[in-house]
mmCIF file of C-alpha atoms in Angstrom:
data_model
loop_
_atom_site.group_PDB
_atom_site.id
_atom_site.type_symbol
_atom_site.label_atom_id
_atom_site.label_comp_id
_atom_site.label_asym_id
_atom_site.label_seq_id
_atom_site.Cartn_x
_atom_site.Cartn_y
_atom_site.Cartn_z
ATOM 1 C CA UNK A 11 0.000 0.000 0.000
ATOM 2 C CA UNK A 12 2.536 2.554 -1.182
ATOM 3 C CA UNK A 13 0.709 4.987 -3.483
ATOM 4 C CA UNK A 14 -0.792 8.378 -2.691
ATOM 5 C CA UNK A 15 -3.632 9.465 -4.981
ATOM 6 C CA UNK A 16 -5.108 12.985 -5.088
ATOM 7 C CA UNK A 17 -8.624 13.421 -6.501
ATOM 8 C CA UNK A 18 -10.561 16.574 -7.353
ATOM 9 C CA UNK A 19 -14.366 16.980 -7.346
ATOM 10 C CA UNK A 20 -16.581 18.178 -10.163
ATOM 11 C CA UNK A 21 -19.682 20.309 -10.442
ATOM 12 C CA UNK A 22 -22.207 19.646 -7.704
ATOM 13 C CA UNK A 23 -19.732 20.013 -4.836
ATOM 14 C CA UNK A 24 -20.089 23.799 -4.755
ATOM 15 C CA UNK A 25 -21.897 25.625 -1.942
ATOM 16 C CA UNK A 26 -22.000 29.215 -0.739
ATOM 17 C CA UNK A 27 -19.157 29.884 1.690
ATOM 18 C CA UNK A 28 -17.076 26.922 0.542
ATOM 19 C CA UNK A 29 -13.399 27.222 1.382
ATOM 20 C CA UNK A 30 -13.858 30.188 3.709
ATOM 21 C CA UNK A 31 -11.397 28.873 6.310
ATOM 22 C CA UNK A 32 -8.798 28.193 3.622
ATOM 23 C CA UNK A 33 -9.297 31.668 2.128
ATOM 24 C CA UNK A 34 -8.979 33.389 5.503
ATOM 25 C CA UNK A 35 -5.934 31.397 6.628
ATOM 26 C CA UNK A 36 -3.752 31.348 3.510
ATOM 27 C CA UNK A 37 -2.475 34.238 1.409
ATOM 28 C CA UNK A 38 -1.808 31.830 -1.472
ATOM 29 C CA UNK A 39 -5.529 31.000 -1.658
ATOM 30 C CA UNK A 40 -6.451 34.683 -1.668
ATOM 31 C CA UNK A 41 -3.872 35.255 -4.409
ATOM 32 C CA UNK A 42 -5.433 32.548 -6.591
ATOM 33 C CA UNK A 43 -8.901 34.036 -6.089
ATOM 34 C CA UNK A 44 -7.612 37.486 -7.115
ATOM 35 C CA UNK A 45 -5.723 36.082 -10.101
ATOM 36 C CA UNK A 46 -8.772 34.162 -11.327
ATOM 37 C CA UNK A 47 -11.033 37.191 -10.812
ATOM 38 C CA UNK A 48 -8.839 39.180 -13.190
ATOM 39 C CA UNK A 49 -9.207 36.464 -15.823
ATOM 40 C CA UNK A 50 -12.972 35.895 -15.612
ATOM 41 C CA UNK A 51 -13.926 39.544 -15.094
ATOM 42 C CA UNK A 52 -15.841 39.304 -11.813
ATOM 43 C CA UNK A 53 -14.989 38.926 -8.117
ATOM 44 C CA UNK A 54 -14.624 35.255 -7.305
ATOM 45 C CA UNK A 55 -14.507 36.140 -3.621
ATOM 46 C CA UNK A 56 -17.930 37.814 -3.795
ATOM 47 C CA UNK A 57 -19.352 34.981 -5.899
ATOM 48 C CA UNK A 58 -18.283 32.262 -3.458
ATOM 49 C CA UNK A 59 -18.880 34.007 -0.149
ATOM 50 C CA UNK A 60 -21.645 36.605 -0.546
ATOM 51 C CA UNK A 61 -23.526 36.133 -3.825
ATOM 52 C CA UNK A 62 -26.924 34.385 -3.881
ATOM 53 C CA UNK A 63 -26.653 30.608 -4.108
ATOM 54 C CA UNK A 64 -28.343 30.714 -7.516
ATOM 55 C CA UNK A 65 -25.393 32.679 -8.905
ATOM 56 C CA UNK A 66 -22.780 30.257 -7.623
ATOM 57 C CA UNK A 67 -24.657 27.217 -8.893
ATOM 58 C CA UNK A 68 -24.791 28.521 -12.465
ATOM 59 C CA UNK A 69 -22.675 26.216 -14.578
ATOM 60 C CA UNK A 70 -20.628 29.146 -15.904
ATOM 61 C CA UNK A 71 -19.731 30.204 -12.337
ATOM 62 C CA UNK A 72 -19.578 26.947 -10.388
ATOM 63 C CA UNK A 73 -16.926 25.350 -12.570
ATOM 64 C CA UNK A 74 -14.447 28.223 -12.261
ATOM 65 C CA UNK A 75 -15.010 28.479 -8.506
ATOM 66 C CA UNK A 76 -14.445 24.749 -7.981
ATOM 67 C CA UNK A 77 -11.301 24.661 -10.095
ATOM 68 C CA UNK A 78 -9.715 27.626 -8.308
ATOM 69 C CA UNK A 79 -10.600 26.547 -4.770
ATOM 70 C CA UNK A 80 -9.670 22.881 -5.229
ATOM 71 C CA UNK A 81 -6.325 23.732 -6.798
ATOM 72 C CA UNK A 82 -5.579 26.371 -4.157
ATOM 73 C CA UNK A 83 -6.282 23.849 -1.393
ATOM 74 C CA UNK A 84 -3.863 21.377 -2.972
ATOM 75 C CA UNK A 85 -1.221 24.104 -3.304
ATOM 76 C CA UNK A 86 -1.460 24.863 0.421
ATOM 77 C CA UNK A 87 -0.984 21.219 1.321
ATOM 78 C CA UNK A 88 1.983 20.742 -1.014
ATOM 79 C CA UNK A 89 3.685 24.107 -0.362
ATOM 80 C CA UNK A 90 5.659 23.001 2.709
ATOM 81 C CA UNK A 91 5.645 19.252 2.137
ATOM 82 C CA UNK A 92 7.279 16.931 -0.357
ATOM 83 C CA UNK A 93 4.021 15.209 -1.264
ATOM 84 C CA UNK A 94 4.868 11.880 -2.987
ATOM 85 C CA UNK A 95 1.879 11.825 -5.320
ATOM 86 C CA UNK A 96 1.703 8.668 -7.415
ATOM 87 C CA UNK A 97 -1.348 9.627 -9.486
ATOM 88 C CA UNK A 98 -4.177 12.143 -9.808
ATOM 89 C CA UNK A 99 -7.735 12.051 -11.101
ATOM 90 C CA UNK A 100 -10.813 14.219 -11.128
ATOM 91 C CA UNK A 101 -14.521 13.775 -11.727
ATOM 92 C CA UNK A 102 -15.562 15.578 -14.932
ATOM 93 C CA UNK A 103 -14.511 19.205 -14.332
ATOM 94 C CA UNK A 104 -12.181 17.908 -11.605
ATOM 95 C CA UNK A 105 -10.078 16.221 -14.263
ATOM 96 C CA UNK A 106 -8.985 19.662 -15.472
ATOM 97 C CA UNK A 107 -8.020 20.521 -11.880
ATOM 98 C CA UNK A 108 -5.966 17.317 -11.771
ATOM 99 C CA UNK A 109 -4.212 18.247 -15.024
ATOM 100 C CA UNK A 110 -3.456 21.688 -13.589
ATOM 101 C CA UNK A 111 -2.091 20.256 -10.337
ATOM 102 C CA UNK A 112 0.006 17.747 -12.308
ATOM 103 C CA UNK A 113 1.634 20.507 -14.367
ATOM 104 C CA UNK A 114 -0.055 19.764 -17.693
ATOM 105 C CA UNK A 115 -1.726 23.201 -17.705
ATOM 106 C CA UNK A 116 -0.821 26.672 -16.463
ATOM 107 C CA UNK A 117 -3.214 28.289 -13.983
ATOM 108 C CA UNK A 118 -4.266 31.067 -16.375
ATOM 109 C CA UNK A 119 -4.963 28.621 -19.188
ATOM 110 C CA UNK A 120 -6.895 26.303 -16.884
ATOM 111 C CA UNK A 121 -9.140 29.147 -15.701
ATOM 112 C CA UNK A 122 -9.732 30.300 -19.294
ATOM 113 C CA UNK A 123 -10.522 26.749 -20.343
ATOM 114 C CA UNK A 124 -12.994 26.129 -17.521
ATOM 115 C CA UNK A 125 -14.635 29.533 -18.045
ATOM 116 C CA UNK A 126 -15.226 28.632 -21.694
ATOM 117 C CA UNK A 127 -16.387 25.146 -20.726
ATOM 118 C CA UNK A 128 -18.934 26.377 -18.204
ATOM 119 C CA UNK A 129 -20.279 29.127 -20.435
ATOM 120 C CA UNK A 130 -20.645 26.810 -23.433
ATOM 121 C CA UNK A 131 -22.402 24.169 -21.359
ATOM 122 C CA UNK A 132 -24.762 26.724 -19.814
ATOM 123 C CA UNK A 133 -25.733 28.177 -23.199
ATOM 124 C CA UNK A 134 -26.309 24.688 -24.583
ATOM 125 C CA UNK A 135 -28.393 23.710 -21.564
ATOM 126 C CA UNK A 136 -30.701 26.743 -21.859
ATOM 127 C CA UNK A 137 -31.477 25.821 -25.450
ATOM 128 C CA UNK A 138 -32.842 22.409 -24.436
ATOM 129 C CA UNK A 139 -35.289 21.286 -21.763
ATOM 130 C CA UNK A 140 -32.992 18.601 -20.399
ATOM 131 C CA UNK A 141 -31.716 17.274 -17.086
ATOM 132 C CA UNK A 142 -30.210 14.354 -15.195
ATOM 133 C CA UNK A 143 -31.339 11.663 -12.760
ATOM 134 C CA UNK A 144 -29.395 9.187 -10.642
ATOM 135 C CA UNK A 145 -30.283 5.541 -10.246
ATOM 136 C CA UNK A 146 -29.037 4.561 -6.795
ATOM 137 C CA UNK A 147 -28.726 1.068 -5.351
ATOM 138 C CA UNK A 148 -29.199 -0.806 -8.632
ATOM 139 C CA UNK A 149 -26.303 -2.580 -10.420
ATOM 140 C CA UNK A 150 -25.027 -0.774 -13.511
ATOM 141 C CA UNK A 151 -25.845 -3.631 -15.864
ATOM 142 C CA UNK A 152 -29.484 -3.584 -14.790
ATOM 143 C CA UNK A 153 -29.736 0.181 -15.239
ATOM 144 C CA UNK A 154 -28.256 -0.129 -18.720
ATOM 145 C CA UNK A 155 -30.819 -2.782 -19.564
ATOM 146 C CA UNK A 156 -33.677 -0.596 -18.360
ATOM 147 C CA UNK A 157 -32.325 2.335 -20.412
ATOM 148 C CA UNK A 158 -32.259 0.116 -23.493
ATOM 149 C CA UNK A 159 -35.885 -0.897 -22.841
ATOM 150 C CA UNK A 160 -37.020 2.733 -22.656
ATOM 151 C CA UNK A 161 -34.982 3.747 -25.695
ATOM 152 C CA UNK A 162 -36.548 0.932 -27.702
ATOM 153 C CA UNK A 163 -39.682 3.111 -27.758
ATOM 154 C CA UNK A 164 -37.787 5.936 -29.485
ATOM 155 C CA UNK A 165 -36.342 7.809 -26.499
ATOM 156 C CA UNK A 166 -32.703 8.990 -26.200
ATOM 157 C CA UNK A 167 -31.855 8.546 -22.535
ATOM 158 C CA UNK A 168 -28.090 8.186 -22.105
ATOM 159 C CA UNK A 169 -25.748 7.070 -19.342
ATOM 160 C CA UNK A 170 -23.813 10.181 -18.278
ATOM 161 C CA UNK A 171 -21.863 9.065 -15.188
ATOM 162 C CA UNK A 172 -20.684 5.637 -14.128
ATOM 163 C CA UNK A 173 -20.059 6.792 -10.565
ATOM 164 C CA UNK A 174 -20.053 3.473 -8.713
ATOM 165 C CA UNK A 175 -21.253 -0.106 -9.010
ATOM 166 C CA UNK A 176 -24.669 0.991 -7.779
ATOM 167 C CA UNK A 177 -24.815 4.659 -8.733
ATOM 168 C CA UNK A 178 -25.473 5.539 -12.358
ATOM 169 C CA UNK A 179 -26.435 9.001 -13.648
ATOM 170 C CA UNK A 180 -28.633 9.358 -16.741
ATOM 171 C CA UNK A 181 -29.172 12.317 -19.088
ATOM 172 C CA UNK A 182 -32.106 13.161 -21.351
ATOM 173 C CA UNK A 183 -34.967 15.548 -21.981
ATOM 174 C CA UNK A 184 -37.194 16.237 -18.993
ATOM 175 C CA UNK A 185 -40.044 14.336 -20.630
ATOM 176 C CA UNK A 186 -37.795 11.352 -21.333
ATOM 177 C CA UNK A 187 -36.493 11.362 -17.773
ATOM 178 C CA UNK A 188 -40.065 11.250 -16.447
ATOM 179 C CA UNK A 189 -40.638 8.100 -18.487
ATOM 180 C CA UNK A 190 -37.286 6.706 -17.385
ATOM 181 C CA UNK A 191 -37.991 7.456 -13.730
ATOM 182 C CA UNK A 192 -41.320 5.642 -13.836
ATOM 183 C CA UNK A 193 -39.728 2.674 -15.616
ATOM 184 C CA UNK A 194 -36.979 2.426 -12.978
ATOM 185 C CA UNK A 195 -39.284 2.874 -9.998
ATOM 186 C CA UNK A 196 -41.669 0.235 -11.322
ATOM 187 C CA UNK A 197 -38.734 -2.155 -11.093
ATOM 188 C CA UNK A 198 -37.850 -1.223 -7.526
ATOM 189 C CA UNK A 199 -35.054 1.244 -8.283
ATOM 190 C CA UNK A 200 -34.426 4.366 -6.219
ATOM 191 C CA UNK A 201 -34.274 7.462 -8.450
ATOM 192 C CA UNK A 202 -32.959 10.903 -7.479
ATOM 193 C CA UNK A 203 -33.521 13.934 -9.694
ATOM 194 C CA UNK A 204 -30.352 16.048 -9.833
ATOM 195 C CA UNK A 205 -30.445 19.822 -9.485
ATOM 196 C CA UNK A 206 -28.504 20.558 -12.668
ATOM 197 C CA UNK A 207 -29.226 22.790 -15.631
ATOM 198 C CA UNK A 208 -28.864 20.282 -18.464
ATOM 199 C CA UNK A 209 -28.093 16.817 -19.782
ATOM 200 C CA UNK A 210 -24.339 16.888 -19.218
ATOM 201 C CA UNK A 211 -22.012 14.228 -20.639
ATOM 202 C CA UNK A 212 -24.428 13.262 -23.381
ATOM 203 C CA UNK A 213 -25.038 14.094 -27.026
ATOM 204 C CA UNK A 214 -27.363 16.851 -25.810
ATOM 205 C CA UNK A 215 -24.145 18.835 -25.140
ATOM 206 C CA UNK A 216 -22.989 18.734 -28.763
ATOM 207 C CA UNK A 217 -23.813 22.415 -29.155
ATOM 208 C CA UNK A 218 -21.157 23.300 -26.563
ATOM 209 C CA UNK A 219 -18.292 21.414 -28.176
ATOM 210 C CA UNK A 220 -17.195 23.896 -30.868
ATOM 211 C CA UNK A 221 -16.696 26.875 -28.548
ATOM 212 C CA UNK A 222 -14.946 24.724 -25.970
ATOM 213 C CA UNK A 223 -12.681 23.036 -28.512
ATOM 214 C CA UNK A 224 -11.492 26.394 -29.834
ATOM 215 C CA UNK A 225 -10.060 27.234 -26.417
ATOM 216 C CA UNK A 226 -8.515 23.760 -26.064
ATOM 217 C CA UNK A 227 -6.642 24.400 -29.306
ATOM 218 C CA UNK A 228 -5.424 27.820 -28.085
ATOM 219 C CA UNK A 229 -3.917 26.836 -24.737
ATOM 220 C CA UNK A 230 -0.596 25.156 -23.979
ATOM 221 C CA UNK A 231 -0.930 21.506 -22.917
ATOM 222 C CA UNK A 232 2.072 19.524 -21.653
ATOM 223 C CA UNK A 233 2.689 15.971 -20.499
ATOM 224 C CA UNK A 234 1.740 15.743 -16.788
ATOM 225 C CA UNK A 235 4.547 15.474 -14.234
ATOM 226 C CA UNK A 236 2.604 12.663 -12.509
ATOM 227 C CA UNK A 237 0.127 10.221 -14.045
ATOM 228 C CA UNK A 238 -3.404 11.599 -14.523
ATOM 229 C CA UNK A 239 -6.310 9.269 -15.282
ATOM 230 C CA UNK A 240 -8.837 10.136 -17.985
ATOM 231 C CA UNK A 241 -12.511 9.708 -17.130
ATOM 232 C CA UNK A 242 -13.216 9.352 -20.853
ATOM 233 C CA UNK A 243 -11.048 6.242 -21.282
ATOM 234 C CA UNK A 244 -10.427 5.155 -17.696
ATOM 235 C CA UNK A 245 -6.682 5.003 -18.435
ATOM 236 C CA UNK A 246 -3.605 7.129 -17.719
ATOM 237 C CA UNK A 247 -2.984 9.881 -20.234
ATOM 238 C CA UNK A 248 -0.055 8.960 -22.444
ATOM 239 C CA UNK A 249 0.652 12.345 -24.018
ATOM 240 C CA UNK A 250 -0.395 15.969 -24.286
ATOM 241 C CA UNK A 251 -2.218 15.159 -27.520
ATOM 242 C CA UNK A 252 -4.248 12.478 -25.754
ATOM 243 C CA UNK A 253 -5.277 15.131 -23.226
ATOM 244 C CA UNK A 254 -6.470 17.462 -25.989
ATOM 245 C CA UNK A 255 -8.369 14.668 -27.713
ATOM 246 C CA UNK A 256 -10.108 13.500 -24.531
ATOM 247 C CA UNK A 257 -11.044 16.993 -23.360
ATOM 248 C CA UNK A 258 -12.614 17.674 -26.753
ATOM 249 C CA UNK A 259 -15.054 14.762 -26.373
ATOM 250 C CA UNK A 260 -15.489 14.898 -22.591
ATOM 251 C CA UNK A 261 -18.660 17.006 -22.755
ATOM 252 C CA UNK A 262 -20.537 14.405 -24.787
ATOM 253 C CA UNK A 263 -18.955 11.250 -23.313
ATOM 254 C CA UNK A 264 -19.920 9.453 -20.094
ATOM 255 C CA UNK A 265 -17.762 9.937 -17.000
ATOM 256 C CA UNK A 266 -16.221 6.543 -16.219
ATOM 257 C CA UNK A 267 -15.382 7.312 -12.609
ATOM 258 C CA UNK A 268 -15.851 3.768 -11.320
ATOM 259 C CA UNK A 269 -13.405 2.542 -13.974
ATOM 260 C CA UNK A 270 -10.823 5.116 -12.877
ATOM 261 C CA UNK A 271 -11.199 4.164 -9.212
ATOM 262 C CA UNK A 272 -10.820 0.471 -10.052
ATOM 263 C CA UNK A 273 -7.673 1.168 -12.084
ATOM 264 C CA UNK A 274 -6.202 3.287 -9.290
ATOM 265 C CA UNK A 275 -7.022 0.648 -6.677
ATOM 266 C CA UNK A 276 -4.820 -1.803 -8.597
ATOM 267 C CA UNK A 277 -1.855 0.466 -7.783
ATOM 268 C CA UNK A 278 -2.058 -0.611 -4.117
ATOM 269 C CA UNK A 279 -3.090 2.834 -2.915
ATOM 270 C CA UNK A 280 -2.199 3.560 0.703
ATOM 271 C CA UNK A 281 -3.872 6.971 0.906
ATOM 272 C CA UNK A 282 -6.572 8.778 -1.075
ATOM 273 C CA UNK A 283 -7.117 12.513 -0.514
ATOM 274 C CA UNK A 284 -9.936 14.573 -2.003
ATOM 275 C CA UNK A 285 -8.874 18.191 -2.532
ATOM 276 C CA UNK A 286 -11.976 20.349 -2.834
ATOM 277 C CA UNK A 287 -15.240 21.210 -1.092
ATOM 278 C CA UNK A 288 -17.508 18.580 0.456
ATOM 279 C CA UNK A 289 -16.569 14.912 0.271
ATOM 280 C CA UNK A 290 -18.515 13.530 -2.676
ATOM 281 C CA UNK A 291 -15.584 11.597 -4.108
ATOM 282 C CA UNK A 292 -14.458 10.417 -0.680
ATOM 283 C CA UNK A 293 -17.824 8.694 -0.245
ATOM 284 C CA UNK A 294 -17.733 7.129 -3.721
ATOM 285 C CA UNK A 295 -14.183 5.857 -3.271
ATOM 286 C CA UNK A 296 -14.821 4.601 0.261
ATOM 287 C CA UNK A 297 -17.772 2.615 -1.063
ATOM 288 C CA UNK A 298 -15.472 0.902 -3.556
ATOM 289 C CA UNK A 299 -12.261 0.352 -1.546
ATOM 290 C CA UNK A 300 -13.216 0.878 2.096
ATOM 291 C CA UNK A 301 -13.009 4.085 4.100
ATOM 292 C CA UNK A 302 -9.880 3.695 6.250
ATOM 293 C CA UNK A 303 -7.520 5.152 3.649
ATOM 294 C CA UNK A 304 -9.803 7.834 2.147
ATOM 295 C CA UNK A 305 -9.808 11.435 3.425
ATOM 296 C CA UNK A 306 -11.227 14.843 2.507
ATOM 297 C CA UNK A 307 -9.350 18.130 2.942
ATOM 298 C CA UNK A 308 -12.608 20.012 3.377
ATOM 299 C CA UNK A 309 -14.425 17.869 5.948
ATOM 300 C CA UNK A 310 -11.980 16.411 8.430
ATOM 301 C CA UNK A 311 -9.045 18.632 7.407
ATOM 302 C CA UNK A 312 -6.872 17.891 10.449
ATOM 303 C CA UNK A 313 -7.442 14.165 10.123
ATOM 304 C CA UNK A 314 -6.530 14.278 6.421
ATOM 305 C CA UNK A 315 -3.353 16.278 7.042
ATOM 306 C CA UNK A 316 -2.311 13.970 9.873
ATOM 307 C CA UNK A 317 -2.807 10.952 7.605
ATOM 308 C CA UNK A 318 -0.792 12.665 4.880
ATOM 309 C CA UNK A 319 2.080 13.496 7.244
ATOM 310 C CA UNK A 320 2.169 9.911 8.515
ATOM 311 C CA UNK A 321 2.238 8.661 4.930
ATOM 312 C CA UNK A 322 5.075 11.033 4.004
ATOM 313 C CA UNK A 323 7.099 9.953 7.045
ATOM 314 C CA UNK A 324 6.583 6.293 6.209
ATOM 315 C CA UNK A 325 7.654 6.903 2.612
ATOM 316 C CA UNK A 326 10.708 8.796 3.852
ATOM 317 C CA UNK A 327 11.838 5.788 5.856
ATOM 318 C CA UNK A 328 11.369 3.378 2.973
ATOM 319 C CA UNK A 329 14.197 2.683 0.509
ATOM 320 C CA UNK A 330 13.854 4.480 -2.798
ATOM 321 C CA UNK A 331 14.029 2.937 -6.251
ATOM 322 C CA UNK A 332 17.847 2.837 -6.232
ATOM 323 C CA UNK A 333 17.927 1.190 -2.805
ATOM 324 C CA UNK A 334 15.422 -1.435 -3.917
ATOM 325 C CA UNK A 335 17.496 -2.108 -7.026
ATOM 326 C CA UNK A 336 20.581 -2.604 -4.849
ATOM 327 C CA UNK A 337 18.673 -4.977 -2.583
ATOM 328 C CA UNK A 338 17.323 -6.974 -5.510
ATOM 329 C CA UNK A 339 20.761 -7.188 -7.111
ATOM 330 C CA UNK A 340 22.380 -8.450 -3.918
ATOM 331 C CA UNK A 341 19.620 -10.971 -3.198
ATOM 332 C CA UNK A 342 19.545 -12.478 -6.684
ATOM 333 C CA UNK A 343 21.071 -15.956 -6.889
ATOM 334 C CA UNK A 344 23.983 -16.229 -9.319
ATOM 335 C CA UNK A 345 23.881 -18.890 -12.043
ATOM 336 C CA UNK A 346 26.894 -17.605 -14.005
ATOM 337 C CA UNK A 347 30.354 -18.701 -12.822
ATOM 338 C CA UNK A 348 32.397 -17.012 -15.551
ATOM 339 C CA UNK A 349 34.618 -14.673 -13.475
ATOM 340 C CA UNK A 350 35.210 -12.141 -16.265
ATOM 341 C CA UNK A 351 31.531 -11.959 -17.125
ATOM 342 C CA UNK A 352 30.678 -11.625 -13.430
ATOM 343 C CA UNK A 353 33.142 -8.763 -12.952
ATOM 344 C CA UNK A 354 31.817 -6.872 -15.971
ATOM 345 C CA UNK A 355 28.125 -7.633 -15.618
ATOM 346 C CA UNK A 356 27.662 -7.748 -11.834
ATOM 347 C CA UNK A 357 30.507 -6.132 -9.893
ATOM 348 C CA UNK A 358 30.892 -3.031 -12.072
ATOM 349 C CA UNK A 359 27.130 -2.312 -12.378
ATOM 350 C CA UNK A 360 26.670 -2.817 -8.631
ATOM 351 C CA UNK A 361 29.383 -0.254 -7.888
ATOM 352 C CA UNK A 362 27.536 2.227 -10.101
ATOM 353 C CA UNK A 363 24.347 1.439 -8.187
ATOM 354 C CA UNK A 364 26.208 2.168 -4.945
ATOM 355 C CA UNK A 365 27.225 5.563 -6.315
ATOM 356 C CA UNK A 366 23.603 6.380 -7.126
ATOM 357 C CA UNK A 367 22.615 5.096 -3.693
ATOM 358 C CA UNK A 368 24.650 7.844 -2.029
ATOM 359 C CA UNK A 369 22.277 10.459 -3.445
ATOM 360 C CA UNK A 370 19.224 11.685 -1.528
ATOM 361 C CA UNK A 371 16.449 9.455 -2.831
ATOM 362 C CA UNK A 372 14.162 12.481 -3.257
ATOM 363 C CA UNK A 373 16.741 14.168 -5.481
ATOM 364 C CA UNK A 374 17.316 11.243 -7.857
ATOM 365 C CA UNK A 375 16.311 12.261 -11.380
ATOM 366 C CA UNK A 376 14.150 10.209 -13.707
ATOM 367 C CA UNK A 377 17.202 9.502 -15.861
ATOM 368 C CA UNK A 378 19.124 8.225 -12.835
ATOM 369 C CA UNK A 379 16.145 6.044 -11.849
ATOM 370 C CA UNK A 380 16.097 4.666 -15.366
ATOM 371 C CA UNK A 381 19.847 4.005 -15.154
ATOM 372 C CA UNK A 382 19.391 2.134 -11.878
ATOM 373 C CA UNK A 383 16.779 -0.130 -13.458
ATOM 374 C CA UNK A 384 19.030 -0.775 -16.446
ATOM 375 C CA UNK A 385 21.934 -1.652 -14.138
ATOM 376 C CA UNK A 386 19.718 -4.083 -12.236
ATOM 377 C CA UNK A 387 18.625 -5.569 -15.560
ATOM 378 C CA UNK A 388 22.268 -6.061 -16.549
ATOM 379 C CA UNK A 389 23.062 -7.721 -13.237
ATOM 380 C CA UNK A 390 20.104 -10.084 -13.421
ATOM 381 C CA UNK A 391 20.844 -10.957 -17.034
ATOM 382 C CA UNK A 392 24.476 -11.690 -16.180
ATOM 383 C CA UNK A 393 23.376 -13.846 -13.256
ATOM 384 C CA UNK A 394 21.141 -15.680 -15.753
ATOM 385 C CA UNK A 395 17.875 -14.889 -14.048
ATOM 386 C CA UNK A 396 14.950 -16.054 -16.238
ATOM 387 C CA UNK A 397 13.251 -13.196 -18.037
ATOM 388 C CA UNK A 398 9.816 -13.712 -16.401
ATOM 389 C CA UNK A 399 11.481 -13.443 -12.980
ATOM 390 C CA UNK A 400 13.306 -10.285 -14.092
ATOM 391 C CA UNK A 401 10.045 -8.746 -15.230
ATOM 392 C CA UNK A 402 8.300 -9.503 -11.959
ATOM 393 C CA UNK A 403 11.118 -8.120 -9.805
ATOM 394 C CA UNK A 404 11.312 -4.878 -11.750
ATOM 395 C CA UNK A 405 7.526 -4.547 -11.861
ATOM 396 C CA UNK A 406 7.459 -4.972 -8.077
ATOM 397 C CA UNK A 407 10.015 -2.188 -7.628
ATOM 398 C CA UNK A 408 8.028 0.108 -9.897
ATOM 399 C CA UNK A 409 4.808 -0.620 -8.035
ATOM 400 C CA UNK A 410 6.461 0.211 -4.717
ATOM 401 C CA UNK A 411 8.025 3.442 -5.939
ATOM 402 C CA UNK A 412 5.444 4.841 -8.363
ATOM 403 C CA UNK A 413 7.753 4.394 -11.337
ATOM 404 C CA UNK A 414 5.080 4.320 -14.066
ATOM 405 C CA UNK A 415 6.529 5.278 -17.429
ATOM 406 C CA UNK A 416 10.101 4.140 -16.813
ATOM 407 C CA UNK A 417 11.530 1.675 -19.279
ATOM 408 C CA UNK A 418 14.368 -0.754 -18.858
ATOM 409 C CA UNK A 419 16.694 -2.663 -21.111
ATOM 410 C CA UNK A 420 15.085 -5.893 -19.921
ATOM 411 C CA UNK A 421 11.848 -4.976 -21.663
ATOM 412 C CA UNK A 422 10.005 -5.370 -18.367
ATOM 413 C CA UNK A 423 6.518 -3.883 -18.055
ATOM 414 C CA UNK A 424 6.656 -0.531 -16.292
ATOM 415 C CA UNK A 425 3.104 0.139 -15.164
#
């Protein structure tokens, strides 16, 4: 259980007064609010803390406010800590916050992007009498079957959010959702109507795509510094171009949050932290993996920070990637008794590993980590370790150290 995952909430987590304690206590949060206000052309502070709730809940306003507050909260936490984040993810809008926190976007570009996203979605929603409902407590496969039954009569109800095994959100026209609600309730399903302005994450949002895509094409997008999971595909983004492509179709594609959580859980996550208001994602994740390792910065802040500090201290005491490579090299049984080959392929590489091992593990560069893995590969090959065993040992080291993306000369899978 060695990975730390940071997640960011999407629209629906906003409420008047959210983040007040963070705003009052931290100059960096106030700075982000002021910076964003200059970009969007209105006072974010007034919107969040004093404006009528109806103003904050507008799609064009809520998305900017959530992005800025969630990111500012994460910045506070990481400002005076070396936070060993293994991966990030976000629900819908929160995915853009994750990309920002991971370094794929600049703050100004992220605010511009979300402003355009919210405005385009709001305009599209006002042009159609649409909405969303949640089917709660019913397995996804059953909900999908019931949707297919309703759509067989000519309706266009669509799955918008795969939130959990037993929480599925549907989009459609208000008339269609009335039919869908009755169909679900007749079959014993619990249905909750969501207080949203439109049929998000469905083809009913096609009218918002062009304006949003124009801004995507204008901003600078980079490869993230840490892995970020796409809720469009359920997989880690592989490149900046993949980010652009996924963002362009995100408005009309379902949010595959349960798929993302399942993929992250395979990383042996030791700590999940939700950075943003409320604890919507904390509850969803806890329902899937158990609640002992899941925390929210907004509700239970001190508990979350204490858990984070304990995690950081534990990681500090653990050997880094180079140390694990040295341990694996020393523990590997030798099957090669050619002295010259042993000197060249084991002794010399191990001495180079020892040199790398003298560095602070937090200061080791990606290139040096890659070198350490290659040296271990050389040692194991020289010792005639079977390739499947080599792959497993290196994969284990990468799992323990969050080394996704590194490649080795052994051709071992790297996460």
